[in-house]
Each structure stands twice: as C-alpha cells, then as structure tokens.
XYZ file of C-alpha atoms in Angstrom:
727
model
C -63.910 26.351 -80.636
C -64.894 26.878 -77.258
C -63.044 29.505 -74.999
C -63.140 30.336 -71.274
C -65.286 33.342 -69.527
C -64.243 36.940 -71.145
C -63.332 39.707 -68.975
C -64.840 43.249 -69.995
C -62.911 44.720 -72.837
C -61.422 41.362 -73.858
C -62.438 39.861 -77.065
C -62.125 36.424 -75.597
C -65.557 34.744 -74.723
C -66.456 32.013 -72.019
C -68.559 28.835 -72.883
C -71.598 28.474 -70.574
C -74.216 25.937 -70.774
C -77.135 26.602 -73.173
C -80.592 27.392 -71.164
C -82.863 24.412 -71.108
C -85.768 24.441 -73.463
C -88.865 25.299 -71.738
C -92.310 26.105 -72.508
C -93.060 29.949 -72.267
C -95.780 29.174 -69.685
C -92.935 28.082 -67.516
C -91.102 31.526 -68.079
C -90.384 33.739 -65.284
C -91.458 37.348 -64.736
C -89.368 40.148 -64.379
C -89.872 43.862 -65.336
C -87.356 46.809 -65.787
C -87.739 50.460 -65.559
C -85.467 51.343 -68.272
C -87.816 49.539 -71.244
C -91.178 48.221 -71.694
C -90.776 44.753 -70.269
C -93.683 42.023 -70.742
C -94.470 40.319 -67.474
C -94.251 36.984 -69.660
C -90.578 37.471 -70.300
C -87.302 35.919 -68.837
C -85.011 37.721 -67.093
C -81.507 38.671 -68.182
C -79.976 36.543 -65.476
C -82.007 33.485 -66.926
C -80.251 33.508 -70.146
C -76.908 31.815 -70.480
C -74.599 32.738 -73.377
C -72.198 30.761 -75.056
C -68.775 32.510 -76.698
C -66.860 30.943 -79.190
C -64.132 32.246 -81.623
C -64.560 35.727 -80.130
C -68.232 36.084 -80.537
C -71.153 35.469 -78.248
C -74.238 33.330 -79.233
C -77.643 32.877 -77.759
C -77.618 29.239 -77.659
C -75.584 26.337 -78.963
C -77.518 25.793 -82.315
C -78.305 29.173 -83.979
C -74.891 30.253 -86.213
C -75.202 33.869 -85.968
C -73.913 35.703 -82.984
C -75.467 38.279 -80.703
C -73.894 41.383 -78.643
C -72.443 41.058 -75.429
C -73.224 43.954 -73.231
C -70.313 43.320 -70.672
C -67.788 43.261 -73.346
C -69.277 46.162 -75.379
C -69.705 44.215 -78.523
C -72.086 45.610 -80.650
C -70.724 44.393 -83.844
C -73.985 42.352 -84.749
C -76.251 45.061 -83.708
C -74.565 47.375 -86.084
C -74.724 44.826 -89.140
C -78.550 44.610 -88.311
C -79.177 48.091 -88.401
C -77.653 48.319 -91.792
C -79.574 45.082 -92.951
C -82.757 47.003 -91.584
C -82.175 49.832 -93.927
C -81.514 47.456 -96.950
C -84.792 46.006 -96.650
C -86.409 49.500 -96.230
C -85.014 50.496 -99.343
C -86.022 47.268 -101.147
C -89.401 48.105 -100.304
C -89.034 51.765 -101.053
C -89.511 52.813 -97.609
C -92.249 50.372 -96.470
C -91.852 48.027 -93.335
C -94.216 45.345 -94.816
C -95.907 44.120 -98.028
C -99.061 43.248 -96.033
C -101.856 45.841 -96.469
C -102.793 45.891 -92.675
C -106.155 47.507 -91.509
C -105.671 50.544 -89.458
C -107.960 48.864 -86.970
C -104.833 46.329 -86.406
C -104.598 46.240 -82.274
C -101.735 43.693 -81.462
C -98.405 42.790 -83.749
C -95.811 40.249 -83.016
C -92.304 40.386 -84.114
C -90.445 36.975 -84.088
C -86.594 37.090 -83.474
C -86.667 41.046 -83.418
C -83.102 41.528 -82.594
C -82.292 45.017 -81.938
C -86.096 45.838 -82.875
C -85.899 48.331 -85.688
C -88.529 46.846 -87.142
C -90.733 46.573 -84.194
C -90.221 50.160 -83.151
C -90.873 51.394 -86.754
C -94.430 49.519 -86.686
C -95.170 50.984 -83.213
C -94.605 54.100 -84.619
C -96.779 54.009 -87.771
C -99.680 52.013 -86.180
C -101.631 52.546 -83.078
C -101.145 49.014 -82.061
C -99.653 46.870 -79.245
C -96.111 45.996 -80.687
C -94.263 42.835 -79.083
C -91.091 42.016 -79.997
C -89.087 38.986 -78.908
C -85.862 37.453 -78.929
C -83.734 34.830 -77.288
C -80.944 37.299 -76.604
C -80.671 40.785 -75.049
C -79.959 43.561 -77.536
C -79.032 47.203 -76.710
C -82.660 48.474 -77.123
C -81.963 52.005 -75.772
C -79.665 52.335 -78.574
C -82.133 51.323 -80.969
C -84.761 53.732 -79.515
C -82.344 56.824 -79.218
C -81.411 56.172 -83.115
C -85.050 55.290 -84.618
C -87.355 56.870 -82.286
C -88.895 56.259 -78.839
C -92.183 53.758 -78.828
C -93.939 51.504 -76.644
C -92.760 48.055 -77.804
C -93.209 45.330 -75.562
C -89.947 43.427 -75.387
C -89.840 39.717 -74.495
C -86.870 37.878 -73.779
C -87.288 33.970 -74.508
C -85.998 30.844 -76.982
C -89.029 29.886 -79.054
C -87.429 26.898 -79.921
C -89.276 24.683 -77.525
C -89.490 21.402 -79.632
C -86.789 19.168 -78.447
C -87.269 16.643 -81.276
C -83.959 15.943 -83.171
C -84.121 15.562 -86.892
C -82.748 12.675 -88.892
C -79.232 14.347 -89.653
C -77.803 11.273 -91.564
C -80.816 11.550 -93.943
C -80.249 15.305 -94.189
C -76.983 15.035 -95.146
C -77.327 12.170 -97.873
C -79.400 14.646 -99.580
C -76.240 16.788 -100.054
C -75.213 14.909 -103.114
C -78.484 15.593 -105.074
C -78.894 19.247 -104.405
C -77.331 22.364 -106.090
C -76.761 25.282 -103.371
C -76.330 27.814 -106.226
C -79.363 27.291 -108.425
C -81.978 25.536 -106.141
C -81.882 28.351 -103.249
C -85.604 28.132 -102.454
C -86.455 24.511 -103.045
C -88.185 22.945 -100.413
C -86.411 19.306 -100.824
C -83.821 19.687 -98.097
C -86.372 20.448 -95.586
C -88.798 17.978 -97.233
C -90.844 15.283 -94.959
C -89.279 12.137 -93.740
C -89.258 8.964 -95.535
C -92.288 6.464 -94.731
C -89.720 4.287 -92.475
C -88.692 7.636 -90.466
C -92.195 8.566 -90.008
C -93.098 4.978 -88.867
C -90.052 5.065 -86.545
C -91.371 8.689 -85.160
C -94.689 7.269 -84.584
C -93.490 4.261 -82.616
C -91.340 6.506 -80.589
C -93.983 9.081 -79.617
C -96.285 5.943 -78.919
C -93.643 4.482 -76.549
C -93.119 7.840 -74.860
C -97.080 7.789 -74.239
C -96.981 4.428 -72.717
C -93.675 5.471 -70.594
C -95.609 8.399 -69.492
C -98.652 6.419 -68.544
C -96.530 3.822 -66.831
C -95.042 6.340 -64.837
C -98.315 8.118 -63.847
C -100.784 5.368 -63.935
C -103.472 7.830 -62.671
C -103.178 10.248 -65.268
C -105.281 9.655 -68.114
C -104.826 13.225 -69.659
C -102.009 13.846 -72.240
C -99.311 16.132 -71.366
C -99.729 19.633 -73.404
C -97.691 19.730 -76.303
C -94.767 22.371 -76.266
C -95.605 25.918 -77.575
C -95.475 29.139 -77.223
C -98.771 29.883 -75.364
C -99.319 33.473 -75.823
C -102.135 34.848 -73.603
C -103.892 36.756 -76.315
C -104.186 36.163 -79.931
C -102.220 38.464 -82.672
C -103.396 39.892 -85.837
C -99.977 40.133 -87.738
C -96.676 38.228 -87.079
C -93.669 39.243 -88.429
C -90.424 37.054 -89.179
C -87.276 38.227 -90.948
C -83.765 36.879 -91.237
C -84.442 33.598 -89.210
C -82.886 31.242 -91.677
C -81.750 28.235 -89.841
C -83.559 29.488 -86.609
C -85.556 26.468 -86.061
C -85.220 22.991 -86.968
C -88.870 21.827 -87.601
C -90.385 24.710 -89.477
C -93.940 22.600 -89.565
C -94.147 22.898 -85.934
C -93.252 27.029 -86.042
C -95.970 27.616 -88.656
C -98.548 25.750 -86.944
C -97.812 27.517 -83.797
C -97.806 30.733 -85.536
C -101.272 29.867 -87.106
C -102.799 29.054 -83.625
C -101.414 32.372 -82.343
C -103.171 34.620 -84.777
C -106.852 35.746 -84.436
C -109.256 34.840 -87.235
C -108.069 36.935 -90.347
C -104.828 37.535 -88.887
C -101.587 37.895 -91.291
C -97.998 36.502 -91.309
C -95.031 37.631 -93.011
C -92.039 36.074 -93.605
C -88.871 38.007 -94.983
C -85.592 36.843 -95.789
C -82.705 37.181 -98.835
C -80.436 34.539 -100.526
C -77.302 35.931 -102.126
C -78.507 34.665 -105.414
C -75.266 33.544 -107.803
C -72.930 35.512 -109.529
C -73.611 35.387 -113.527
C -71.345 32.667 -115.118
C -69.038 33.252 -118.013
C -70.243 32.280 -121.549
C -67.543 29.867 -121.913
C -68.263 27.338 -118.947
C -64.665 26.911 -118.258
C -64.249 25.895 -114.591
C -61.242 28.000 -114.285
C -63.103 31.059 -115.016
C -65.798 30.641 -112.622
C -66.001 34.046 -111.106
C -65.418 34.284 -107.021
C -64.164 30.824 -106.744
C -63.338 31.453 -102.759
C -66.841 32.847 -101.941
C -68.402 29.841 -103.726
C -66.202 27.545 -101.893
C -67.107 29.264 -98.562
C -70.920 29.454 -99.278
C -70.835 25.860 -100.544
C -69.068 24.847 -96.962
C -71.329 26.662 -95.086
C -74.235 25.115 -96.509
C -72.860 21.879 -96.063
C -72.088 22.687 -92.425
C -75.959 23.838 -91.886
C -77.004 20.524 -93.254
C -74.542 18.493 -90.747
C -76.204 20.771 -87.977
C -79.855 19.855 -88.658
C -80.652 23.662 -89.469
C -80.182 24.161 -93.211
C -79.369 27.687 -94.389
C -80.932 29.308 -97.496
C -84.656 30.342 -97.888
C -86.339 26.787 -97.811
C -88.559 27.594 -94.955
C -90.237 30.273 -96.887
C -91.702 27.706 -99.324
C -95.402 28.592 -99.977
C -96.405 24.920 -99.146
C -95.253 25.301 -95.563
C -98.093 28.015 -95.247
C -100.789 26.175 -96.971
C -100.275 22.865 -95.139
C -100.440 25.158 -91.758
C -103.717 26.335 -93.058
C -103.126 30.017 -94.442
C -104.918 31.355 -97.380
C -104.225 33.927 -99.824
C -100.505 33.080 -99.971
C -98.490 35.634 -101.855
C -94.805 36.267 -102.604
C -92.928 39.532 -103.438
C -89.244 39.270 -105.110
C -87.141 42.081 -105.167
C -83.297 42.075 -106.390
C -80.795 44.078 -104.640
C -77.564 44.918 -106.188
C -74.355 43.869 -104.461
C -71.964 46.955 -105.203
C -72.257 50.488 -106.793
C -72.306 48.964 -110.079
C -75.972 50.509 -111.098
C -76.134 53.959 -112.786
C -79.055 54.705 -110.748
C -78.223 56.699 -107.761
C -80.567 55.241 -105.297
C -79.527 51.655 -106.374
C -75.799 52.494 -105.895
C -76.964 53.827 -102.496
C -78.492 50.472 -101.638
C -75.833 48.583 -103.304
C -73.249 49.787 -101.193
C -75.034 49.000 -98.001
C -75.791 45.626 -99.467
C -72.090 44.904 -100.112
C -71.351 45.561 -96.322
C -74.027 43.333 -95.401
C -72.703 40.530 -97.418
C -69.093 40.681 -96.114
C -70.381 41.259 -92.389
C -72.374 38.420 -92.808
C -69.994 36.217 -93.826
C -67.455 36.893 -91.088
C -70.138 36.797 -88.521
C -71.771 33.274 -89.616
C -69.076 31.440 -91.008
C -67.122 30.847 -87.612
C -69.582 28.627 -85.968
C -70.853 26.675 -89.007
C -67.367 25.750 -90.045
C -65.428 25.224 -86.841
C -68.238 23.105 -85.083
C -69.669 21.155 -87.791
C -67.678 21.662 -90.827
C -68.275 20.590 -94.384
C -68.316 17.120 -95.825
C -64.542 16.917 -96.001
C -63.447 18.377 -92.776
C -63.496 20.398 -89.505
C -62.243 23.808 -90.234
C -60.081 25.700 -87.930
C -60.691 29.507 -86.972
C -57.279 30.279 -88.861
C -58.486 28.465 -92.104
C -62.044 30.377 -91.857
C -60.343 33.866 -91.484
C -57.824 33.119 -94.449
C -60.843 32.030 -96.585
C -62.843 34.882 -95.491
C -60.018 37.499 -96.365
C -59.433 35.805 -99.943
C -63.285 36.092 -100.497
C -63.294 39.895 -99.500
C -60.822 40.759 -101.902
C -62.918 38.795 -104.395
C -65.972 40.668 -103.767
C -64.257 43.877 -103.599
C -62.469 43.257 -106.876
C -65.807 41.968 -108.732
C -67.468 44.940 -107.606
C -65.040 47.486 -109.016
C -64.986 45.472 -112.260
C -68.967 45.558 -112.404
C -68.899 49.357 -111.801
C -66.349 49.718 -114.769
C -68.701 47.614 -116.791
C -66.270 44.622 -117.424
C -68.549 41.946 -115.852
C -72.407 41.818 -115.307
C -73.610 43.140 -112.001
C -74.446 40.823 -108.996
C -77.838 40.905 -107.037
C -79.245 39.501 -104.072
C -82.655 38.321 -104.037
C -84.826 39.703 -101.246
C -88.001 37.786 -100.489
C -91.343 38.385 -98.561
C -94.146 35.758 -98.364
C -97.372 36.646 -96.760
C -100.406 34.398 -95.684
C -103.894 34.809 -94.097
C -105.553 32.911 -91.311
C -109.191 32.333 -92.494
C -111.826 34.271 -90.746
C -113.681 31.049 -89.402
C -111.760 28.420 -87.469
C -111.146 25.152 -89.062
C -112.703 22.129 -88.077
C -110.330 19.156 -87.508
C -111.606 15.981 -85.757
C -109.542 14.404 -83.280
C -109.882 11.476 -80.686
C -107.619 10.987 -77.735
C -107.620 7.880 -75.777
C -105.146 7.623 -72.516
C -102.941 10.310 -73.912
C -102.384 8.765 -77.247
C -104.286 10.163 -80.176
C -106.566 7.826 -82.151
C -106.811 8.411 -85.723
C -109.609 6.553 -87.557
C -108.913 4.403 -90.647
C -109.243 5.986 -93.807
C -111.740 3.591 -95.255
C -113.616 3.611 -92.293
C -117.574 4.475 -92.217
C -117.111 7.117 -89.142
C -114.083 8.645 -90.819
C -116.224 9.328 -93.992
C -119.259 10.470 -92.279
C -117.400 12.776 -90.291
C -115.384 14.318 -93.285
C -118.691 14.798 -95.129
C -119.964 16.451 -91.984
C -117.053 18.796 -91.756
C -116.980 19.807 -95.185
C -120.839 20.627 -95.311
C -120.381 22.777 -92.023
C -117.435 24.419 -93.707
C -119.297 25.191 -97.012
C -122.324 26.536 -95.054
C -119.897 28.789 -92.827
C -117.921 29.933 -95.678
C -116.860 33.569 -95.741
C -118.269 35.365 -98.700
C -116.612 36.505 -101.764
C -115.448 40.020 -101.714
C -116.143 42.300 -104.746
C -113.900 45.225 -105.400
C -115.538 48.552 -104.994
C -115.489 52.274 -105.749
C -115.814 54.541 -102.721
C -117.646 57.017 -104.643
C -120.394 54.329 -105.817
C -123.688 55.629 -104.745
C -125.396 52.517 -104.870
C -123.423 51.224 -101.855
C -123.215 54.672 -99.930
C -126.566 54.267 -97.698
C -126.149 54.739 -93.897
C -126.104 51.593 -91.799
C -129.200 51.154 -89.922
C -128.099 49.769 -86.210
C -131.712 48.669 -85.385
C -133.678 46.697 -88.093
C -137.425 46.863 -88.569
C -137.683 43.117 -88.651
C -134.327 41.487 -86.483
C -133.514 37.861 -86.946
C -135.103 37.099 -83.670
C -138.443 38.518 -85.131
C -138.049 36.990 -88.555
C -137.773 33.552 -86.942
C -140.940 34.269 -85.007
C -142.854 35.762 -87.843
C -141.729 33.159 -90.618
C -140.901 30.227 -88.313
C -142.775 29.839 -85.010
C -146.307 31.188 -86.239
C -146.678 28.950 -89.262
C -145.617 25.802 -87.456
C -147.787 26.833 -84.658
C -150.803 27.201 -87.002
C -150.306 24.129 -88.984
C -149.700 21.901 -85.873
C -152.845 23.358 -84.416
C -154.768 22.956 -87.667
C -153.398 19.271 -88.338
C -153.669 17.711 -84.662
C -156.349 19.574 -83.298
C -158.932 20.886 -85.867
C -158.518 17.762 -88.316
C -156.772 15.457 -86.341
C -154.761 12.581 -88.635
C -151.386 11.393 -87.960
C -150.199 10.919 -91.608
C -151.675 14.421 -92.296
C -150.003 15.884 -89.296
C -146.591 14.175 -90.370
C -146.389 15.306 -94.090
C -147.605 18.680 -93.274
C -144.983 19.451 -90.615
C -142.025 17.228 -92.576
C -142.916 19.455 -95.623
C -142.576 22.766 -93.898
C -139.442 21.932 -92.283
C -137.719 20.706 -95.519
C -138.809 24.121 -97.291
C -137.284 26.139 -94.515
C -133.892 24.353 -94.491
C -133.654 23.910 -98.128
C -134.221 27.594 -98.274
C -131.693 28.647 -95.628
C -128.999 26.306 -97.458
C -129.599 27.495 -100.894
C -129.761 31.094 -100.011
C -126.528 31.042 -97.863
C -124.538 29.153 -100.773
C -125.657 31.963 -103.162
C -124.883 34.897 -101.231
C -121.399 33.518 -100.403
C -120.535 32.791 -103.939
C -121.932 36.000 -105.395
C -120.658 38.723 -102.709
C -122.938 41.378 -103.763
C -122.012 44.373 -101.938
C -125.067 45.751 -99.644
C -126.257 49.384 -100.249
C -124.768 50.204 -96.862
C -121.292 48.679 -97.609
C -119.308 51.847 -97.132
C -120.953 52.593 -94.066
C -120.051 49.133 -92.928
C -116.658 49.139 -93.891
C -115.317 52.861 -92.496
C -112.625 52.954 -95.084
C -109.167 54.203 -93.739
C -108.407 57.971 -94.632
C -106.590 58.637 -97.598
C -108.476 55.794 -99.666
C -108.662 56.977 -103.350
C -112.412 56.959 -104.050
C -112.139 56.570 -107.759
C -110.001 53.252 -107.856
C -111.116 49.784 -107.253
C -110.503 48.682 -103.705
C -110.907 45.686 -101.530
C -111.971 44.862 -98.048
C -108.630 45.499 -97.004
C -109.070 49.335 -96.569
C -111.830 48.796 -94.268
C -111.110 49.664 -90.673
C -114.170 48.000 -88.935
C -113.321 45.615 -86.342
C -116.625 43.822 -85.947
C -115.675 40.948 -88.442
C -119.426 39.806 -88.627
C -120.805 43.479 -89.655
C -117.830 43.817 -92.249
C -118.228 40.487 -94.295
C -121.759 40.422 -94.049
C -121.576 43.459 -96.056
C -120.803 41.084 -99.154
C -123.811 39.140 -98.629
C -126.951 40.991 -100.228
C -127.936 38.794 -103.166
C -130.290 37.414 -102.648
C -132.210 38.699 -99.652
C -132.366 36.127 -96.684
C -135.168 37.803 -94.712
C -137.130 37.678 -98.351
C -136.516 34.134 -98.970
C -137.176 32.691 -95.528
C -140.376 34.473 -94.993
C -141.821 33.257 -98.176
C -140.531 30.248 -97.949
C -142.117 29.600 -94.310
C -145.214 31.946 -94.795
C -145.626 30.796 -98.511
C -145.942 27.252 -97.549
C -148.560 28.120 -95.019
C -150.456 30.253 -97.596
C -150.236 26.907 -100.222
C -151.525 24.888 -97.126
C -154.331 27.141 -96.105
C -155.473 27.694 -99.806
C -155.688 23.681 -100.120
C -157.782 23.039 -96.982
C -159.965 26.132 -97.966
C -160.459 24.882 -101.309
C -159.900 28.863 -102.539
C -160.211 27.389 -106.263
C -163.280 25.804 -106.265
C -166.069 27.171 -108.237
C -167.770 30.298 -106.369
C -165.367 30.221 -103.280
C -166.388 32.946 -101.139
C -164.069 35.939 -100.334
C -162.906 35.287 -96.791
C -161.403 31.904 -97.775
C -159.241 33.540 -100.360
C -158.266 36.733 -97.859
C -157.362 33.985 -95.263
C -155.124 32.302 -97.725
C -153.524 35.775 -98.922
C -152.779 36.732 -95.535
C -149.516 35.050 -95.012
C -148.167 36.302 -98.341
C -148.902 40.021 -97.477
C -146.957 39.291 -94.187
C -143.923 37.764 -96.000
C -144.267 40.898 -98.494
C -144.183 43.276 -95.812
C -141.123 41.759 -94.290
C -139.469 41.835 -97.658
C -140.137 45.445 -98.014
C -138.535 46.129 -94.746
C -135.021 45.163 -95.942
C -135.123 48.012 -98.677
C -136.162 50.528 -96.087
C -133.389 49.579 -93.772
C -130.966 49.540 -96.673
C -129.810 45.975 -96.483
C -131.121 45.147 -99.897
C -132.130 46.934 -103.115
C -135.294 45.630 -105.088
C -133.514 43.235 -107.143
C -132.293 41.324 -104.188
C -135.754 41.385 -102.469
C -137.461 40.134 -105.712
C -135.253 37.312 -106.298
C -135.271 36.200 -102.562
C -138.896 36.238 -102.650
C -139.170 34.189 -105.901
C -136.585 31.673 -104.542
C -138.494 31.090 -101.111
C -141.775 30.901 -102.752
C -140.294 28.426 -105.257
C -139.127 26.036 -102.761
C -142.201 26.324 -100.582
C -144.292 25.411 -103.611
C -141.709 22.343 -104.572
C -142.025 21.059 -101.066
C -145.581 21.120 -100.677
C -146.253 19.674 -104.009
C -144.367 16.908 -102.789
C -147.013 15.715 -100.154
C -150.550 17.649 -101.531
C -152.161 17.504 -104.805
C -152.695 20.526 -107.121
C -154.811 23.328 -105.375
C -157.426 22.800 -108.173
C -158.177 19.148 -107.460
C -161.000 18.171 -105.623
C -159.012 16.553 -102.801
C -156.421 19.394 -102.502
C -156.824 19.179 -98.429
C -155.922 15.550 -98.390
C -152.278 14.421 -98.501
C -150.912 12.055 -100.778
C -151.492 8.376 -99.124
C -148.323 7.043 -97.597
C -146.922 4.145 -99.907
C -146.152 2.023 -97.155
C -149.849 2.394 -95.717
C -151.396 1.378 -99.236
C -149.158 -1.656 -99.632
C -150.197 -2.745 -96.113
C -153.826 -1.917 -96.894
C -153.290 -3.857 -100.274
C -151.701 -6.644 -98.641
C -154.523 -6.930 -95.827
C -157.234 -6.939 -98.480
C -155.325 -9.757 -100.328
C -155.038 -11.889 -97.007
C -158.680 -11.208 -96.624
C -159.783 -12.347 -99.986
C -157.646 -15.561 -99.583
C -159.264 -16.218 -96.336
C -162.841 -15.954 -97.928
C -161.949 -18.145 -100.968
C -160.348 -20.573 -98.373
C -163.525 -20.362 -96.257
C -165.829 -20.919 -99.348
C -163.811 -23.914 -100.581
C -164.087 -25.229 -97.149
C -167.703 -24.796 -96.770
C -168.341 -26.366 -100.432
C -166.262 -29.649 -99.268
C -168.412 -29.727 -96.042
C -171.598 -29.290 -98.169
C -170.921 -32.048 -100.590
C -169.796 -34.260 -97.582
C -173.098 -33.938 -96.076
C -174.978 -34.790 -99.200
C -173.074 -37.960 -99.435
C -173.852 -38.820 -95.906
C -177.686 -38.585 -96.549
C -177.606 -40.459 -99.637
C -175.887 -43.086 -97.936
C -178.236 -43.093 -95.024
C -181.336 -43.311 -97.136
C -179.985 -46.657 -98.754
C -179.175 -48.267 -95.720
C -182.706 -47.714 -94.488
C -184.250 -48.937 -97.631
C -182.289 -52.287 -97.728
C -183.080 -52.826 -93.840
C -186.605 -52.779 -94.635
C-alpha cells in the first residue's frame, strides 16, 4: 500500500523511487561535522526512501522499516536498541563470540543500524571501526546513550547484485518445507537446478557477447559488482540481516575478499523457534494459532519476494564454500516472557517479549500487503487485526507460562564464525575476450594445474598451532631479532659454496660430461627433497620454538596456568608469529647437512679416504664441510630458535637425504671406483649396440673375404687346365 509524501508530524508517508543499484566505487563523497563520515559514503540527499503503510523503508525490497528524521519516527531505532540489549544479555555482556587479537586494527559492521554494536566495539578495541547501513539513523542519540566513539559511518546499499532469482522455483519449494521445524535448513536457498544453471550461464554468455558487440574495441571484461573497500578488514560482523540479500553466495564471497588473511567473520541472528505442542496433538489445541498463521504467511510472502526469512543464510556450508575455515556455531536459548524463575532470565525474557511483538508490528505490513501469502494479498486492516489477536495470544501464553500452566517459550539465538586462511587461495582462471573460459574437467591441462596448486598449498600450508602454557619455561627464551646465520647466509654457506666447488671440480679439474651431470643433479635433488620433507614435518608437528612466548606477545590478563591458543597473541607480524610453531625439525640443520653433507661424501669419494693408508689431509678435507654444517646447526641453539632435539633430528634428516641421493649416482666409499659415477644406462646400451654392429660388420667382412678367396682359387685351377689342353 503506497502513499503520498508525508508532512512533518504526520504518520503518513510518501512513495519515492528506490535509488539505483551501483557499486561503492561510484558513490559520491560527503562529510559532516556532526559525526565521523567516511569519504566513501553517500550523502543524505543521495538516498531516496519509500513510505508504505505509515512506515519508512530504505529500499523497495527489504521488509523491515527504518527511521524517518523529518517525521521524528524513531520506533524502529527504539526496537533495535532493545534488541541490542537482548544480544548482550544472551552473551553475558559480550559483544562477540570471536576472540579477537588486541592488535586488531580494522572492524566492519554490515547493516549497523543505529550503531550500538559498532560503538561498543570501538570503545572496547583500539581499532578503526566502520559502520555501514543503507538508511540514515539518529547516530547522535545512540552516541549520547551508549557513549561517544570514533566510528566511521557510511551510508550505502550493499545489495549491488542486480540478478533476479528464480521466484517460481523458490515458491514451488514452499509445499515441501516446514517453517516451524526447519528454520535453519539451507534448502530454501539451495543451488539452482541444472536447467536453471544452464540458463543462467547462457544469459551471462549472451550478455558478454552483447557487451563485445556494443564495444568491439574493448577486450577486457567489465568489473563485476562488488563493495571495493580501499583497505581490508580483520573482522566483519553482521547481525539481524535475514532477508537482506537475495544471493548470499555473492555476499559471503565479497566478505571473504574484504578480509585480510587471518581475518574473522561473525554472523548473528535469531529465530522465534516454536511453542511446545500439546501431548494430544489435537489441531484444535495448537497454541497461538493466530501467531502461527501470521508467521507462516510472512514466510510465504518472503519466499515470493525472493528473499526468504529465517536463518537459512547462516548455514555453515555458505562460509565453507566461500573459503572460510574454523567454522563454528554458538546457540543460546532466550526466554520469551517472564516465565523463568531466575531473575536475570526474567529480565531478558521481558525484553525479548517486547522484541517479538514490535518486530511483528514492524515487519508484517510490507510483506503481507506487497507480496502476500499463497492465498491472497493482505490489506493493512487485515494485518493489523491479525496482529492484535496475536498480541493477545502471546501475552496470554506468557501469563500462563509464568503460572506454570504451560511450558515456556524460547527464541533461538545463533552466532556463526569463520576465519580466512593466512595464505591466499590459488584459483586458476582464464579469460578470453571478457568471457571466462573454464577448462574441461577431464583435460590433461586441468589435471596438471590442479596437481600443481595442491602441491603449492601443501608446501605453503600454515603450521598446526599447539596449545601452550605461558608459564612454560622451555618456550620462554628471548626472541633474537638478528640471527647468527640468517637465511641468506645459509643459502650461501650450504648452497652456493658447495655448488661452486662441485661445478669447478667436475668441469675444470676432472672434466667429464656424465660426471658433471650426475654430480650436480644429485646435489639439487638432495637440497629440494630436504626442503620439502622438512617443511611438511614442520607444519604437521607444529612444535613451539623456545622463543614462542616472546614472539607471541600475549595479551595482558591471559592466565598463565591454563592452556591457551595463538589467539591470545598480539604480534601483528604474521610470519614471525606463525613461524613460532615450526621448531621441529631444524630447517637450518637439515639444509646445511644436506648440502654440505653431500659435498663431504663427494670429496671423500674423490679422495679415496677409505683406501688403506690414506693420508690425514684427505680425511680432514672431507670432514671440513661436516664441521661447517655442525656449526650452523649449533648456532640455532645459541639463537634460541631450536633446542638440541630439533637440531639433532634436522641434522640426521639432512645427512640421510644427502647419503641417499649420493648413493644413487656413486658407488660406496669403500669401493675402488668410488670416484667414478655409475655409467649411464643409455650410454651403456649405445656402447653395446655399437660393439654388436662392429662385430656383425667384421663377421660379414670375414665371410666376404672367404668367398673371394674361394672364388680366386677356382679361377686359378680353371686357368691351369685350360693351358694344359692347349698344349
């Protein structure tokens, strides 16, 4: 029911066209001296509100109203202030279920509303907090009530995806869905059918072709709509956002892109649950019949609008598909009414009772008068009459529950959190003329890319974070900023120097193509294999380094006698922090013994150190690389990077790999030919083939000479007989 423009002081509202959807990059800038306005925000004049049924709405799709400053209509702001108190009581005064690091610097509150949560976070954390909403709220009143803060407020509609969903398919699912028993099932928002997906893909392809025809000189795809924040956030929060978006896959993907590595997302909302049914299951005795009817009608209307109500959008699969890890849920039952005996629960139940009734009064009119249920489009009078009966039923049920005549009614509050990986995900994608080209699943190229990406992810995987005690003296050593042997010098000592010696000896002093090839190849295999094995073990074991606590910089007040996780750390350098769980085995030790150990084995073989009566000089030259590797390993204990156990295992690992690769190409050191590599099987085959050909040629040549000799003998005998007869 759309109405004309309201006058200040009137409860009637005007209809204005909804603002066009645009990306944040196209938003104009404005600033205000009254509050902290971001330079990326829209101006107040850019937003055009829609007025229906005596309430004001921020656009033409969202079912909940907002405030209207010219008319002093603050009913929705009062409701959200009470709702904020219920969320606080449910978490026993906490604003979030996520344990944020004190070093958190940027926080985003999506759909901030009056900004109660954003202001609370800004007061609790020394971070830049950004609150964004599609409508303008009375922020001055909120700050005067909750307290002043330095929140950056932005005004923008984040529903920038203009694609429409398949409404008919969504409505068809109504017949197979129970609103009262499946409030969190993802089925209503499940993926499209294969035919729908094909249709959507064809539509996108046609759009791409049309774009190319309109601008044939542009081969670059137009950027997809998004939020385009200038800087990443470490924590993004959403609350009470049911039915705010149509395509939640896009929303979670955009949130994932807007988070910094290691950042967290938290989504909070609630559903009304269901009033306990009587034991006899008699339909005539179903409690709160009018409320159940209104609830079902509202759900059906939301399905017809393309934005289903309920907490479907909080299904863990959405976060997992977007790439989030460590997905966890927290649920708290909140009483509706003052039926609990506990005084604190009675207080929160009273607030929740107000929230239920005020939310119905605010949200039902647009849903039922614009979209209606499966049977009809409601009038405003029908909605108000139904709400009046429902209010009476709720109050009566609450009173009976207080007397113990019926079972109490609880609403279910839910929080779901997820973390973005510390390492960015590698996703291969190819584009041609603005159209995404997806390689076939069974192609060799795709399989090779997939295998390569899995290997990269495995090698760059973040280590397992063991829990630890702050009073553990074994990990309480100081963190040395300057190492005795840095990574650069390690590659020089254990990499460049051995490679130079091997190359010079094999190519200059004792030249030989095959020998130079297998010597350098064996050394490279030894180094790469050691690096790979060491890194895999480090990440899998996750043993804390001796200087872990110094790296961690735990937050003040962290208990010293309890097991804690890395979330108590305040270190902002992610590499320094997470490297604290990569102690076993020592990488310096394994790398140095792999490179220098291989060199020692090779020198020992070239000098024949195991032959009888070998002079001492040869032995010392062969042992010199091992002494250098041992000094590098010892330096790791002196820098408090590792303990003796880490260094010992790393040294044995590196030496074992070096010996394995050396013996693949050279005989044992006790062999008389230990300085000569094994012959190349290909060369041996070629040599044997050449000798066979030579033998065949000689045999053929001998047969030909025999035939020639026999032929010559016959000619001589024939010549003698002829001369005799002539005589």
